[in-house]
PDB file of C-alpha atoms and ligand atoms in Angstrom:
ATOM      1  CA  MET A  15     -94.464  44.169 -79.310  1.00 76.00           C
ATOM      2  CA  SER A  16     -91.901  46.917 -78.914  1.00 79.00           C
ATOM      3  CA  ASP A  17     -92.171  47.481 -75.148  1.00 93.00           C
ATOM      4  CA  CYS A  18     -92.392  43.789 -74.244  1.00 98.00           C
ATOM      5  CA  ILE A  19     -89.356  42.437 -72.395  1.00 98.00           C
ATOM      6  CA  PHE A  20     -89.763  38.913 -73.785  1.00 98.00           C
ATOM      7  CA  CYS A  21     -90.065  40.235 -77.359  1.00 98.00           C
ATOM      8  CA  LYS A  22     -86.824  42.122 -76.734  1.00 97.00           C
ATOM      9  CA  ILE A  23     -85.166  38.938 -75.441  1.00 98.00           C
ATOM     10  CA  ILE A  24     -86.419  37.030 -78.510  1.00 98.00           C
ATOM     11  CA  ASN A  25     -85.004  39.790 -80.736  1.00 96.00           C
ATOM     12  CA  GLY A  26     -81.617  39.371 -79.047  1.00 96.00           C
ATOM     13  CA  GLU A  27     -81.591  42.831 -77.460  1.00 96.00           C
ATOM     14  CA  PHE A  28     -80.264  41.529 -74.123  1.00 96.00           C
ATOM     15  CA  ASN A  29     -77.950  38.820 -75.438  1.00 95.00           C
ATOM     16  CA  THR A  30     -79.896  36.278 -73.396  1.00 97.00           C
ATOM     17  CA  GLU A  31     -78.548  32.772 -73.853  1.00 98.00           C
ATOM     18  CA  PHE A  32     -81.144  30.420 -75.321  1.00 98.00           C
ATOM     19  CA  VAL A  33     -81.098  26.920 -73.885  1.00 97.00           C
ATOM     20  CA  TYR A  34     -83.092  25.840 -76.944  1.00 98.00           C
ATOM     21  CA  GLU A  35     -84.761  27.455 -79.934  1.00 98.00           C
ATOM     22  CA  ASN A  36     -87.022  26.249 -82.733  1.00 98.00           C
ATOM     23  CA  GLU A  37     -89.180  27.972 -85.338  1.00 97.00           C
ATOM     24  CA  TYR A  38     -91.892  29.006 -82.877  1.00 97.00           C
ATOM     25  CA  ALA A  39     -90.285  29.204 -79.436  1.00 98.00           C
ATOM     26  CA  VAL A  40     -87.227  30.078 -77.426  1.00 98.00           C
ATOM     27  CA  VAL A  41     -86.241  28.627 -74.071  1.00 98.00           C
ATOM     28  CA  PHE A  42     -84.096  30.511 -71.578  1.00 98.00           C
ATOM     29  CA  LYS A  43     -83.341  30.457 -67.849  1.00 98.00           C
ATOM     30  CA  ASP A  44     -85.514  32.537 -65.553  1.00 98.00           C
ATOM     31  CA  ILE A  45     -83.533  35.497 -64.183  1.00 98.00           C
ATOM     32  CA  ASN A  46     -84.988  34.899 -60.699  1.00 98.00           C
ATOM     33  CA  PRO A  47     -85.061  31.105 -60.426  1.00 98.00           C
ATOM     34  CA  LYS A  48     -87.592  29.541 -58.087  1.00 98.00           C
ATOM     35  CA  ALA A  49     -86.160  26.037 -58.501  1.00 98.00           C
ATOM     36  CA  ASP A  50     -82.804  24.317 -59.100  1.00 98.00           C
ATOM     37  CA  THR A  51     -83.739  24.410 -62.781  1.00 98.00           C
ATOM     38  CA  HIS A  52     -86.203  27.120 -63.829  1.00 98.00           C
ATOM     39  CA  LEU A  53     -86.731  27.579 -67.548  1.00 98.00           C
ATOM     40  CA  LEU A  54     -89.174  29.678 -69.508  1.00 98.00           C
ATOM     41  CA  VAL A  55     -90.624  28.371 -72.756  1.00 99.00           C
ATOM     42  CA  VAL A  56     -91.713  31.420 -74.721  1.00 98.00           C
ATOM     43  CA  PRO A  57     -93.482  31.613 -78.097  1.00 98.00           C
ATOM     44  CA  LYS A  58     -91.766  33.854 -80.653  1.00 98.00           C
ATOM     45  CA  LYS A  59     -95.174  35.292 -81.486  1.00 97.00           C
ATOM     46  CA  HIS A  60     -96.354  37.942 -79.002  1.00 98.00           C
ATOM     47  CA  VAL A  61     -99.476  36.714 -77.207  1.00 97.00           C
ATOM     48  CA  GLU A  62    -100.316  38.526 -73.969  1.00 98.00           C
ATOM     49  CA  SER A  63    -101.527  35.509 -72.024  1.00 98.00           C
ATOM     50  CA  LEU A  64    -103.410  32.255 -72.410  1.00 98.00           C
ATOM     51  CA  ASN A  65    -106.608  34.321 -72.446  1.00 98.00           C
ATOM     52  CA  GLU A  66    -105.538  36.011 -75.683  1.00 98.00           C
ATOM     53  CA  LEU A  67    -104.300  32.832 -77.375  1.00 97.00           C
ATOM     54  CA  ASP A  68    -106.299  32.024 -80.494  1.00 96.00           C
ATOM     55  CA  ASP A  69    -103.860  29.699 -82.258  1.00 96.00           C
ATOM     56  CA  GLU A  70    -105.196  26.262 -81.340  1.00 91.00           C
ATOM     57  CA  THR A  71    -101.961  24.497 -82.231  1.00 97.00           C
ATOM     58  CA  LEU A  72     -99.458  26.773 -80.497  1.00 98.00           C
ATOM     59  CA  LEU A  73     -99.931  25.503 -76.945  1.00 97.00           C
ATOM     60  CA  GLY A  74     -99.429  21.917 -78.105  1.00 97.00           C
ATOM     61  CA  LYS A  75     -96.237  22.952 -79.877  1.00 98.00           C
ATOM     62  CA  LEU A  76     -95.024  24.738 -76.749  1.00 98.00           C
ATOM     63  CA  MET A  77     -95.712  21.657 -74.614  1.00 98.00           C
ATOM     64  CA  MET A  78     -93.795  19.516 -77.125  1.00 98.00           C
ATOM     65  CA  THR A  79     -90.960  22.031 -76.736  1.00 98.00           C
ATOM     66  CA  VAL A  80     -91.109  21.457 -72.960  1.00 98.00           C
ATOM     67  CA  LYS A  81     -90.793  17.709 -73.622  1.00 98.00           C
ATOM     68  CA  LYS A  82     -87.896  18.161 -76.025  1.00 98.00           C
ATOM     69  CA  VAL A  83     -85.863  20.500 -73.842  1.00 98.00           C
ATOM     70  CA  THR A  84     -86.358  18.510 -70.622  1.00 98.00           C
ATOM     71  CA  LYS A  85     -85.436  15.302 -72.408  1.00 98.00           C
ATOM     72  CA  ASP A  86     -82.310  16.931 -73.870  1.00 97.00           C
ATOM     73  CA  LEU A  87     -81.307  18.077 -70.381  1.00 97.00           C
ATOM     74  CA  GLY A  88     -82.042  14.672 -68.814  1.00 98.00           C
ATOM     75  CA  ILE A  89     -84.824  16.093 -66.648  1.00 98.00           C
ATOM     76  CA  LYS A  90     -87.451  13.412 -66.044  1.00 96.00           C
ATOM     77  CA  SER A  91     -89.480  15.085 -63.315  1.00 98.00           C
ATOM     78  CA  TYR A  92     -90.686  18.649 -63.531  1.00 98.00           C
ATOM     79  CA  LYS A  93     -93.569  21.010 -62.913  1.00 98.00           C
ATOM     80  CA  THR A  94     -95.070  23.272 -65.591  1.00 98.00           C
ATOM     81  CA  VAL A  95     -96.850  26.504 -64.665  1.00 98.00           C
ATOM     82  CA  ILE A  96     -98.669  29.118 -66.755  1.00 98.00           C
ATOM     83  CA  ASN A  97     -99.658  32.206 -64.779  1.00 98.00           C
ATOM     84  CA  THR A  98    -102.619  33.908 -66.445  1.00 98.00           C
ATOM     85  CA  GLY A  99    -103.568  37.395 -65.256  1.00 98.00           C
ATOM     86  CA  LYS A 100    -102.092  39.740 -62.661  1.00 98.00           C
ATOM     87  CA  GLU A 101    -104.021  38.286 -59.712  1.00 98.00           C
ATOM     88  CA  ALA A 102    -102.624  34.850 -60.542  1.00 97.00           C
ATOM     89  CA  GLY A 103     -99.065  36.206 -60.486  1.00 95.00           C
ATOM     90  CA  GLN A 104     -98.459  36.997 -64.148  1.00 98.00           C
ATOM     91  CA  GLU A 105     -95.824  39.728 -64.332  1.00 98.00           C
ATOM     92  CA  VAL A 106     -94.728  39.508 -67.942  1.00 98.00           C
ATOM     93  CA  PHE A 107     -97.610  39.805 -70.385  1.00 98.00           C
ATOM     94  CA  HIS A 108     -96.148  37.617 -73.085  1.00 98.00           C
ATOM     95  CA  LEU A 109     -97.337  34.022 -72.785  1.00 98.00           C
ATOM     96  CA  HIS A 110     -94.771  31.662 -71.259  1.00 98.00           C
ATOM     97  CA  ILE A 111     -94.572  28.262 -69.628  1.00 98.00           C
ATOM     98  CA  HIS A 112     -92.474  27.931 -66.487  1.00 98.00           C
ATOM     99  CA  VAL A 113     -90.584  24.629 -66.242  1.00 98.00           C
ATOM    100  CA  LEU A 114     -89.383  23.898 -62.724  1.00 98.00           C
ATOM    101  CA  SER A 115     -87.398  20.950 -61.450  1.00 98.00           C
ATOM    102  CA  GLY A 116     -85.271  19.887 -58.507  1.00 97.00           C
ATOM    103  CA  LYS A 117     -86.021  21.780 -55.300  1.00 97.00           C
ATOM    104  CA  ILE A 118     -89.019  23.986 -56.151  1.00 97.00           C
ATOM    105  CA  ASN A 119     -89.881  27.135 -54.177  1.00 96.00           C
ATOM    106  CA  ILE A 120     -93.310  28.265 -55.316  1.00 93.00           C
ATOM    107  CA  ASN A 121     -96.527  28.619 -53.365  1.00 78.00           C
TER     108      ASN A 121
HETATM  109  P1  5GP B 211     -94.735  35.464 -64.620  1.00 80.97           P
HETATM  110  O1  5GP B 211     -94.784  35.986 -63.205  1.00 80.97           O
HETATM  111  O2  5GP B 211     -95.177  36.517 -65.601  1.00 80.97           O
HETATM  112  O3  5GP B 211     -95.441  34.152 -64.805  1.00 80.97           O
HETATM  113  O4  5GP B 211     -93.234  35.116 -64.910  1.00 80.97           O
HETATM  114  C1  5GP B 211     -92.325  36.023 -65.437  1.00 80.97           C
HETATM  115  C2  5GP B 211     -90.956  35.463 -65.155  1.00 80.97           C
HETATM  116  O5  5GP B 211     -90.031  36.119 -65.977  1.00 80.97           O
HETATM  117  C3  5GP B 211     -90.501  35.678 -63.706  1.00 80.97           C
HETATM  118  O6  5GP B 211     -90.235  34.417 -63.111  1.00 80.97           O
HETATM  119  C4  5GP B 211     -89.246  36.530 -63.843  1.00 80.97           C
HETATM  120  O7  5GP B 211     -88.229  36.157 -62.947  1.00 80.97           O
HETATM  121  C5  5GP B 211     -88.828  36.282 -65.285  1.00 80.97           C
HETATM  122  N1  5GP B 211     -88.167  37.421 -65.902  1.00 80.97           N
HETATM  123  C6  5GP B 211     -88.576  38.733 -65.881  1.00 80.97           C
HETATM  124  N2  5GP B 211     -87.730  39.498 -66.572  1.00 80.97           N
HETATM  125  C7  5GP B 211     -86.771  38.656 -67.066  1.00 80.97           C
HETATM  126  C8  5GP B 211     -85.600  38.874 -67.859  1.00 80.97           C
HETATM  127  O8  5GP B 211     -85.275  39.991 -68.270  1.00 80.97           O
HETATM  128  N3  5GP B 211     -84.842  37.780 -68.158  1.00 80.97           N
HETATM  129  C9  5GP B 211     -85.188  36.532 -67.729  1.00 80.97           C
HETATM  130  N4  5GP B 211     -84.355  35.520 -68.084  1.00 80.97           N
HETATM  131  N5  5GP B 211     -86.269  36.293 -66.972  1.00 80.97           N
HETATM  132  C10 5GP B 211     -87.053  37.352 -66.641  1.00 80.97           C
HETATM  133 ZN1   ZN B 212     -93.888  40.040 -76.347  1.00 80.97          ZN
END
């Protein structure tokens, strides 16, 4: 989607460094980290939130991406978070999985 910040990141418009990339997702560091390591696993396909997700296989693929990237980085212990909807704290309306490890500062 043209006015979506994560679509722009995926399209390389901000030169964001990808920690990892595969055919369906990119992984990059959160700009405002809430943990020692705070990554975002983001599908290349624009989906507003979990509520709009209709691809039954995509979430599994994204979780396998979480496994792959944490393993590559030697992270054994981590928290995953998906904020769905404004009231739950979703600010960017392009589905993403937060991966947090080390000292975590979320409520
Ligand atoms: P949400 O609140 O929607 O679950 O999470 C959105 C996350 O995206 C926030 O943690 C925020 O810091 C991060 N974020 C917003 N804009 C950018 C950006 O331009 N670059 C990066 N790397 N992260 C961003
Ligand atoms: Zn998008």
